[in-house]
GROMACS .gro file of C-alpha atoms in nm:
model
  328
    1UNK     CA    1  -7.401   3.012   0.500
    2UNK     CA    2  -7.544   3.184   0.860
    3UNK     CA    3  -7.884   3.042   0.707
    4UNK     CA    4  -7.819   2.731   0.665
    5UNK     CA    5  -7.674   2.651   0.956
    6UNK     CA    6  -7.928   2.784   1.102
    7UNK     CA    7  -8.163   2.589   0.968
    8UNK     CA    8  -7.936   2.292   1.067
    9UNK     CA    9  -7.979   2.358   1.397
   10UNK     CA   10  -8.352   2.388   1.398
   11UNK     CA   11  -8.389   2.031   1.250
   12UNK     CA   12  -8.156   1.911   1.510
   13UNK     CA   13  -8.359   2.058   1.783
   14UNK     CA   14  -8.682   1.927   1.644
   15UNK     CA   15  -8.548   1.581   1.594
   16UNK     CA   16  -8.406   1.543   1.976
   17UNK     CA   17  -8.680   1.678   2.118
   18UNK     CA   18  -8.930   1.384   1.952
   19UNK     CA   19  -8.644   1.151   2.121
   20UNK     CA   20  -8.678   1.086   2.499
   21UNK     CA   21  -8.456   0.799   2.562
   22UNK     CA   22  -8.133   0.711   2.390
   23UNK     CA   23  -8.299   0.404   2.199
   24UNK     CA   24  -8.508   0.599   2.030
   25UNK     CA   25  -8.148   0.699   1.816
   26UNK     CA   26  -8.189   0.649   1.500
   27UNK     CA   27  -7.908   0.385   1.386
   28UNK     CA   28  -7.831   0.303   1.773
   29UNK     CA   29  -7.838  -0.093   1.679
   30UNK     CA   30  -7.579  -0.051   1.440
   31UNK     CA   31  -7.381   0.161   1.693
   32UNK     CA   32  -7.435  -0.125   1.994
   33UNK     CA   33  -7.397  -0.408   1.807
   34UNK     CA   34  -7.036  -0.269   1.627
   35UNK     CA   35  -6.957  -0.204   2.007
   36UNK     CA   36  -6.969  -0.558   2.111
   37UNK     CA   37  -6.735  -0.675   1.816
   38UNK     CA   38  -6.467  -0.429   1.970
   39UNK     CA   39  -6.191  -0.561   2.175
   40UNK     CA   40  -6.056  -0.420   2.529
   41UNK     CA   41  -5.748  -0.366   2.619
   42UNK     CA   42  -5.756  -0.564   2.933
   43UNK     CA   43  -6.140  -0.709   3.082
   44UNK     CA   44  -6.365  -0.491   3.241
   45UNK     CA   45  -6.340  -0.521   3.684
   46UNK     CA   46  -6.575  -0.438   3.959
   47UNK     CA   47  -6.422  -0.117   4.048
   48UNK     CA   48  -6.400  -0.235   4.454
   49UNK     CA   49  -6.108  -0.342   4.347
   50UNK     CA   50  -6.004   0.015   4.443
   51UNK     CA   51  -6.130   0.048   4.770
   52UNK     CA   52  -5.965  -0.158   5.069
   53UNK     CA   53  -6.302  -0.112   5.224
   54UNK     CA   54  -6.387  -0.347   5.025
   55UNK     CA   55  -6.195  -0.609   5.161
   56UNK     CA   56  -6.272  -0.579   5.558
   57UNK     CA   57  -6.072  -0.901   5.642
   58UNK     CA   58  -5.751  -0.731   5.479
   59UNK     CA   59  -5.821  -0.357   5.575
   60UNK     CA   60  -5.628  -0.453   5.931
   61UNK     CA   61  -5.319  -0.574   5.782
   62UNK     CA   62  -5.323  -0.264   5.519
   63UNK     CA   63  -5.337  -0.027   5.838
   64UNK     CA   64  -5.057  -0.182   5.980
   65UNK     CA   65  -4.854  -0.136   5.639
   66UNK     CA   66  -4.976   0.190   5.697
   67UNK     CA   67  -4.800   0.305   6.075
   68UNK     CA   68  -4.462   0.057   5.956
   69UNK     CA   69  -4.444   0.335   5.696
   70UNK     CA   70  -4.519   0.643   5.861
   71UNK     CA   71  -4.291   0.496   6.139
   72UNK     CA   72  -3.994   0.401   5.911
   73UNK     CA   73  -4.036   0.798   5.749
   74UNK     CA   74  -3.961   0.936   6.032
   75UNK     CA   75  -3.675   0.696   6.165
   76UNK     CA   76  -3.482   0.734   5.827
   77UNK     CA   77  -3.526   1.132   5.933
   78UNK     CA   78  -3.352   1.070   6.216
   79UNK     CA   79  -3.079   0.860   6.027
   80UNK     CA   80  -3.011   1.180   5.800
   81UNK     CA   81  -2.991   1.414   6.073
   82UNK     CA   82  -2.736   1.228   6.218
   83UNK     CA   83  -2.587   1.175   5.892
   84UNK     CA   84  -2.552   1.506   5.793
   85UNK     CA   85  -2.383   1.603   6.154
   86UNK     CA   86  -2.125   1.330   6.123
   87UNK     CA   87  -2.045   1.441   5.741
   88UNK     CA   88  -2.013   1.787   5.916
   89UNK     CA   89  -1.846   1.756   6.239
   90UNK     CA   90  -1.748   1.441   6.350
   91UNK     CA   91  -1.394   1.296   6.382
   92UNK     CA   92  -1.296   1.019   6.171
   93UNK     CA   93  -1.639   1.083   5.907
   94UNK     CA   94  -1.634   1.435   5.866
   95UNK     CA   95  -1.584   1.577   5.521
   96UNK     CA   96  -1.403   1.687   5.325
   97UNK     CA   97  -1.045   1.602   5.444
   98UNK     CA   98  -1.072   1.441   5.803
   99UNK     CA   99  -1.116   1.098   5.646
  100UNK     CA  100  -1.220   1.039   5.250
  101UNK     CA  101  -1.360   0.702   5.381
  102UNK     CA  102  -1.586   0.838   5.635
  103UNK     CA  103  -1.690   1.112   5.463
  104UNK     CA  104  -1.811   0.957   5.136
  105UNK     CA  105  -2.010   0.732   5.403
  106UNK     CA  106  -2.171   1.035   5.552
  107UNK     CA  107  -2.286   1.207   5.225
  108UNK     CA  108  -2.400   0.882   5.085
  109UNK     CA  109  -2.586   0.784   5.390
  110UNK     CA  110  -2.781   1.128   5.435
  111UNK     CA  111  -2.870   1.111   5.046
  112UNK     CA  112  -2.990   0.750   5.077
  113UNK     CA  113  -3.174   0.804   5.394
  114UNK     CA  114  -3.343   1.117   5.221
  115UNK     CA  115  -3.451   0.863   4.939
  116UNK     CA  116  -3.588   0.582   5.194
  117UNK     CA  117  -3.819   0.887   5.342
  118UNK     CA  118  -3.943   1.000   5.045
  119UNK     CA  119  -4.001   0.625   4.950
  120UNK     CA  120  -4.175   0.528   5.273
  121UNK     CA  121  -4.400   0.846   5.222
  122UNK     CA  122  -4.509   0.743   4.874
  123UNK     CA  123  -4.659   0.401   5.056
  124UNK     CA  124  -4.801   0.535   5.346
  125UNK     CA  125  -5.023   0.750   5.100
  126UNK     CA  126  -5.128   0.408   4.963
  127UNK     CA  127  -5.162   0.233   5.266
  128UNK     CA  128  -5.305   0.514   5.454
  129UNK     CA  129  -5.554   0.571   5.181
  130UNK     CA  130  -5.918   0.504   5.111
  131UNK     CA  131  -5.842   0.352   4.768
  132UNK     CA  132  -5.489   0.176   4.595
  133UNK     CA  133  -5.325   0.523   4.491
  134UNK     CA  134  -5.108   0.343   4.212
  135UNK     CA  135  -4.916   0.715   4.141
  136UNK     CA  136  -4.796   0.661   4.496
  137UNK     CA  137  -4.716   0.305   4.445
  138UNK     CA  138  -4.512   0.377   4.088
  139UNK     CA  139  -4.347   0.659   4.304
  140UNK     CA  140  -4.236   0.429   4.632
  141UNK     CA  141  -4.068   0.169   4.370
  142UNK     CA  142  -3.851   0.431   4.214
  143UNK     CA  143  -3.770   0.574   4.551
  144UNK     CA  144  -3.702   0.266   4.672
  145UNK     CA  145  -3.465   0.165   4.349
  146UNK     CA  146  -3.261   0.468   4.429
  147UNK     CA  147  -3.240   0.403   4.826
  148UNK     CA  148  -3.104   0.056   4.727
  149UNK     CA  149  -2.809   0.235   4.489
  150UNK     CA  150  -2.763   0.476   4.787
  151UNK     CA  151  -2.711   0.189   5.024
  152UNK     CA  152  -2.459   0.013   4.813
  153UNK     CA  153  -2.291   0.307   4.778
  154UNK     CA  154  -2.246   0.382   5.169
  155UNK     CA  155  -2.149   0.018   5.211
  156UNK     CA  156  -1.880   0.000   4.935
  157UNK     CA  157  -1.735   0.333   5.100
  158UNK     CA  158  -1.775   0.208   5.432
  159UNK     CA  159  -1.694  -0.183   5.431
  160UNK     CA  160  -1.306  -0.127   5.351
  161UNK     CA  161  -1.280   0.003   5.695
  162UNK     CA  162  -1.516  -0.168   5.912
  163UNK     CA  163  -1.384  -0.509   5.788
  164UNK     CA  164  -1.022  -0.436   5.808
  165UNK     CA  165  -0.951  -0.595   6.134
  166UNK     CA  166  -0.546  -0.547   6.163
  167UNK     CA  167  -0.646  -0.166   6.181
  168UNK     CA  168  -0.700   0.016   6.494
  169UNK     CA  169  -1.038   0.199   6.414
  170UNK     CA  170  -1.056   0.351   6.732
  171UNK     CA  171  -0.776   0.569   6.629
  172UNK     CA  172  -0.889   0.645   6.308
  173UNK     CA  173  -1.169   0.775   6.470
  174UNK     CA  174  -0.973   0.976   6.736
  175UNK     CA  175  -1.105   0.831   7.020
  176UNK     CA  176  -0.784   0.703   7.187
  177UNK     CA  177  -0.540   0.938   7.040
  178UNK     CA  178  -0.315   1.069   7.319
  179UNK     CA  179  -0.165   1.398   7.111
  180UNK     CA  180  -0.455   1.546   6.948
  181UNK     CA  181  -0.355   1.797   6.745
  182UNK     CA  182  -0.418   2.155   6.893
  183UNK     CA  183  -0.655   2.373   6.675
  184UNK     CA  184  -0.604   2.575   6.469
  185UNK     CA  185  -0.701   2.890   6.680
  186UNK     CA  186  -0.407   2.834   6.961
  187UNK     CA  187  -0.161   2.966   6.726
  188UNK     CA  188  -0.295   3.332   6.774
  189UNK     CA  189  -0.324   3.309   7.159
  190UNK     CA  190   0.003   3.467   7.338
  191UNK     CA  191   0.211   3.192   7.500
  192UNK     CA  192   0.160   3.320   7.853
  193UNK     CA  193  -0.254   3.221   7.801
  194UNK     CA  194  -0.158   2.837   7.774
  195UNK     CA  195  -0.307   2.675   8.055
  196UNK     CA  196  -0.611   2.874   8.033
  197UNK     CA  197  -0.557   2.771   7.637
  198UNK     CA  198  -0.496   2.400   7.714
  199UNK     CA  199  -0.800   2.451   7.945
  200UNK     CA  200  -1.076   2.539   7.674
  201UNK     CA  201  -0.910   2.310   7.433
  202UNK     CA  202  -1.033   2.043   7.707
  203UNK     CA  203  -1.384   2.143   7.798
  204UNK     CA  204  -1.399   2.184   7.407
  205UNK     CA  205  -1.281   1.838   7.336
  206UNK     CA  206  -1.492   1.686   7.627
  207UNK     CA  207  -1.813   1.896   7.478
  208UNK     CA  208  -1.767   1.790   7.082
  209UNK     CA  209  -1.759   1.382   7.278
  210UNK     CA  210  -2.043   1.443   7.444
  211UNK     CA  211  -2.225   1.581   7.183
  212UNK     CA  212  -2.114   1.323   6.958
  213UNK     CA  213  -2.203   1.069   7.207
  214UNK     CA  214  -2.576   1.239   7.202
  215UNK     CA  215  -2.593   1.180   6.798
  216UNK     CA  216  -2.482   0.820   6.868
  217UNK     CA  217  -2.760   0.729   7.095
  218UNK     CA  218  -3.015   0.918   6.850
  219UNK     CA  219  -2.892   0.664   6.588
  220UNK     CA  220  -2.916   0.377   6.813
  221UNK     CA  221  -3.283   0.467   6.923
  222UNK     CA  222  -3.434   0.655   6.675
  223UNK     CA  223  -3.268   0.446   6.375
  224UNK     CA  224  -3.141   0.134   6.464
  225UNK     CA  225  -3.383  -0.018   6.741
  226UNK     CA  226  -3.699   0.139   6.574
  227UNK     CA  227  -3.590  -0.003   6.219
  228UNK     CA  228  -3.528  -0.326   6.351
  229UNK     CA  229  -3.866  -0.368   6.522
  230UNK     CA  230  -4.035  -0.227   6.229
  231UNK     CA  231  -3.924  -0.492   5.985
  232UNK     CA  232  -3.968  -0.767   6.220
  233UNK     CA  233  -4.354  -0.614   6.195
  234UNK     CA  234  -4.299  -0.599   5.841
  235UNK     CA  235  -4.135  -0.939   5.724
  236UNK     CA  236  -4.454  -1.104   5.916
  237UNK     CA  237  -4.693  -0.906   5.653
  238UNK     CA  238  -4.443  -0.946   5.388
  239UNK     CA  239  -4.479  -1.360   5.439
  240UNK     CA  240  -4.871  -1.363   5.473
  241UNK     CA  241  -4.834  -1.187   5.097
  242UNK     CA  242  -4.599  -1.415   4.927
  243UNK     CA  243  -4.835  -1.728   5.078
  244UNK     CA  244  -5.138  -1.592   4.907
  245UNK     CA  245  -4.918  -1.439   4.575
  246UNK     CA  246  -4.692  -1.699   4.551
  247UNK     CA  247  -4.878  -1.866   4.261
  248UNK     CA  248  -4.824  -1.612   4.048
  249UNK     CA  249  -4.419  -1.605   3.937
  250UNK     CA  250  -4.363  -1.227   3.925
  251UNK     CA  251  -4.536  -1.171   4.262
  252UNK     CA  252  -4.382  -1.461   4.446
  253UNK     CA  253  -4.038  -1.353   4.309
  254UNK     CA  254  -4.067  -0.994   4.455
  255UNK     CA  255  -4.236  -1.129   4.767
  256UNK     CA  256  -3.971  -1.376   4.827
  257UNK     CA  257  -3.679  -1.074   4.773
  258UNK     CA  258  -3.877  -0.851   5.010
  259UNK     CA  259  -3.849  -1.116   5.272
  260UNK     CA  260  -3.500  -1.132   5.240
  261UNK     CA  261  -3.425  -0.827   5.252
  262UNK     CA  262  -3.611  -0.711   5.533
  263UNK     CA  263  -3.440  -1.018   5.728
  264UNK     CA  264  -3.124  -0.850   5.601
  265UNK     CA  265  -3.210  -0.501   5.752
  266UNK     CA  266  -3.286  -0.658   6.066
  267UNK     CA  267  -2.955  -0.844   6.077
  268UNK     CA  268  -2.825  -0.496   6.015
  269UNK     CA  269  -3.004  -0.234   6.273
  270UNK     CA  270  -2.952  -0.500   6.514
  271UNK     CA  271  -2.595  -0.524   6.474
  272UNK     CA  272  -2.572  -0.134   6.442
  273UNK     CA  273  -2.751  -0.081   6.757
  274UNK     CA  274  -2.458  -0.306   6.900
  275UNK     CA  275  -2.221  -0.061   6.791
  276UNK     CA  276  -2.412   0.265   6.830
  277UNK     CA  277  -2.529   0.226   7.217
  278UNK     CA  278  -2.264   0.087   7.322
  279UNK     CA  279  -1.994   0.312   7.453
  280UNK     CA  280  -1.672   0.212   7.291
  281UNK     CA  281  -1.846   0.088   6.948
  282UNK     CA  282  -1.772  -0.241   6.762
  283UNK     CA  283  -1.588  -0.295   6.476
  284UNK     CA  284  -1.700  -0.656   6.413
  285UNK     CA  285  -2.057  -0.537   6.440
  286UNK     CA  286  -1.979  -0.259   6.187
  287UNK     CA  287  -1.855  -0.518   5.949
  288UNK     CA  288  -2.133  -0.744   6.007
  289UNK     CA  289  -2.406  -0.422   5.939
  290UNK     CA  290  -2.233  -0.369   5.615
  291UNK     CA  291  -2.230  -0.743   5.474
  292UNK     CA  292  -2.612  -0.752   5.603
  293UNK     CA  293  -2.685  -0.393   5.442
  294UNK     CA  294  -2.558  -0.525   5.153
  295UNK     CA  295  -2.726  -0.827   5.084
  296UNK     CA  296  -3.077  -0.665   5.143
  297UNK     CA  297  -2.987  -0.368   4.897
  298UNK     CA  298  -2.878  -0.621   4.613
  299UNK     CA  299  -3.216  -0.854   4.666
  300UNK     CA  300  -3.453  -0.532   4.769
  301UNK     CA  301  -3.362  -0.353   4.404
  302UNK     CA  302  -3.444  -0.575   4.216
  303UNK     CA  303  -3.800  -0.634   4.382
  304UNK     CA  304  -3.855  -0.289   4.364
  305UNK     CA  305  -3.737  -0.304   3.952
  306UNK     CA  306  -3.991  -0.565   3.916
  307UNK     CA  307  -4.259  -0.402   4.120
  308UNK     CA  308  -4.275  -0.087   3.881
  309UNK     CA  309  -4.401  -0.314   3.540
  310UNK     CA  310  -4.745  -0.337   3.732
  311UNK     CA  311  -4.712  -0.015   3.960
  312UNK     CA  312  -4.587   0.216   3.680
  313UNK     CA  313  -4.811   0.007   3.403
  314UNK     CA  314  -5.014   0.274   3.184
  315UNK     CA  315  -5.347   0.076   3.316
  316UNK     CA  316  -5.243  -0.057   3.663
  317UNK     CA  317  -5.488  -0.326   3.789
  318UNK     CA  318  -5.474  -0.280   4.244
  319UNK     CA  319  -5.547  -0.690   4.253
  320UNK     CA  320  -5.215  -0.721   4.093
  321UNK     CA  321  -5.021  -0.436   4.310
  322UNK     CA  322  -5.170  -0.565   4.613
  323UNK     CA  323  -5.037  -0.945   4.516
  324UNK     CA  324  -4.691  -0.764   4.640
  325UNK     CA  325  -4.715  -0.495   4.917
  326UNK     CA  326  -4.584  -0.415   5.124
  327UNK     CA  327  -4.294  -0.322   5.006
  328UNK     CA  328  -3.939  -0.283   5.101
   0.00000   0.00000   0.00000
């Protein structure tokens, strides 16, 4: 058995080394022209496609995608920091028993602000890339998808309050209440200690407002202003895609959603920036953040749902996932 294939090997040998180029096969007609009669699964494409190089007059408007993204990251960071504090320590939103309402906010909005930055991430690799990186893509959709559920979720917990006008929701949130309730610590101080008691129960009470005040402004500047600018800056490159995609159904539909939504978030930050930075808060604006929120979520989810059939697709073609960016 060794010997013959040994011997097989020697022919082998001999016979490719009297072939020096690949026609020279014997049989390689048969092979080329049985080749030909095969079918592709999609038609071949000049791989430039890839490379937004490619295109100079849209690499400008790609870079831009790319800084809304980075820039949106890191203001939905900001957003779940302050989050995370109110679901911790914050009157009126602070889990788990100083308000079921508030709290279920809080939670909800850290978790969907922690989806939004992982979401944003995924597109700035794309955007900030050499090439369309369609695993980032696929990844940004279902990011996005989940961000959408996470903002329904923080409006349906918070919308019951904010839009209940015959409730005072200043003193649901303690601001105004007169007879705060002592803490629990003053029970174990001797009686004569009280003024030096109702003292530090002051300067303890003034210090949580301030610092509360402090996490309000963060989510006025850091959240709600920056948002707001950045999808002004992103609803302008979100309506020069739909006018060149809008040809094709699916890519007009989930250009035409994106739009809406992003004119829904900026009905939103703006009206929680009217809240946030200003000192005393606004219900009405709350209410009107909500509605806003809303609407975007329910017409942003779906986009992102359609976006992941060519994102996601098992051989995604970029001229077809660049038909809808940016996203969201």
């Amino acid at each position: 058995m060794a010997s013959i294939l040994a011997w097989d090997w020697k022919m082998t040998s001999s016979v490719m080394q009297t072939i020096n180029d690949w026609e020279d096969i014997p049989g390689i007609d048969n092979v080329i022209e049985h080749a030909k009669t095969l079918e592709l699964k999609q038609p071949l494409r000049n791989l430039n496609d890839l490379f937004y190089e490619s295109q100079p007059e849209e690499l400008p408007w790609i870079r831009t995608e790319c800084v809304i993204d980075v820039v949106q990251g890191a203001a939905y960071l900001g957003q779940a920091v302050v989050f995370l504090y109110k679901a911790i320590d914050y009157d009126g939103l602070k889990c788990p028993n100083n308000s079921p309402v508030g709290c279920a906010a809080s939670v909800a909005g850290f978790i969907t602000s922690i989806t939004w930055i992982a979401s944003y991430l995924s597109f700035a690799a794309n955007a900030c890339g050499a090439a369309v990186n369609s695993g980032a893509l696929c990844a940004g959709d279902w990011t996005a998808l989940m961000a959408n559920f996470g903002e329904m979720a923080t409006v349906g917990a918070a919308v019951k309050e904010d839009c209940d006008f015959n409730k005072d929701w200043i003193a649901l949130l303690h601001v105004t209440d007169a007879n705060p309730l002592p803490p629990n610590w003053q029970a174990f101080v001797p009686a004569g200690a009280a003024p030096t008691v109702e003292t530090i129960a002051k300067v303890d009470a003034l210090r949580t407002s301030k610092r509360n005040r402090n996490f309000d402004l963060t989510q006025c500047v850091m959240a709600d202003v920056t948002n707001a600018a950045a999808y002004i800056v992103r609803v302008i490159l979100q309506i020069r895609s739909a006018a060149s995609a809008c040809p094709e159904p699916k890519a007009c539909a989930i250009n035409i959603m994106n739009i809406i939504s992003s004119f829904a978030w900026i009905s939103q930050f703006t009206a929680l920036a009217v809240s946030d930075c200003w000192t005393k808060g606004s219900q009405k604006a709350l209410c009107a953040a909500d509605i806003s929120d809303m609407v975007a979520a329910v017409t942003n989810g779906p986009a992102a749902g359609i976006a992941t059939t060519s994102d996601c697709a098992d051989m995604p073609d970029p001229v077809e996932e660049e038909k809808h960016l940016p996203m969201d």
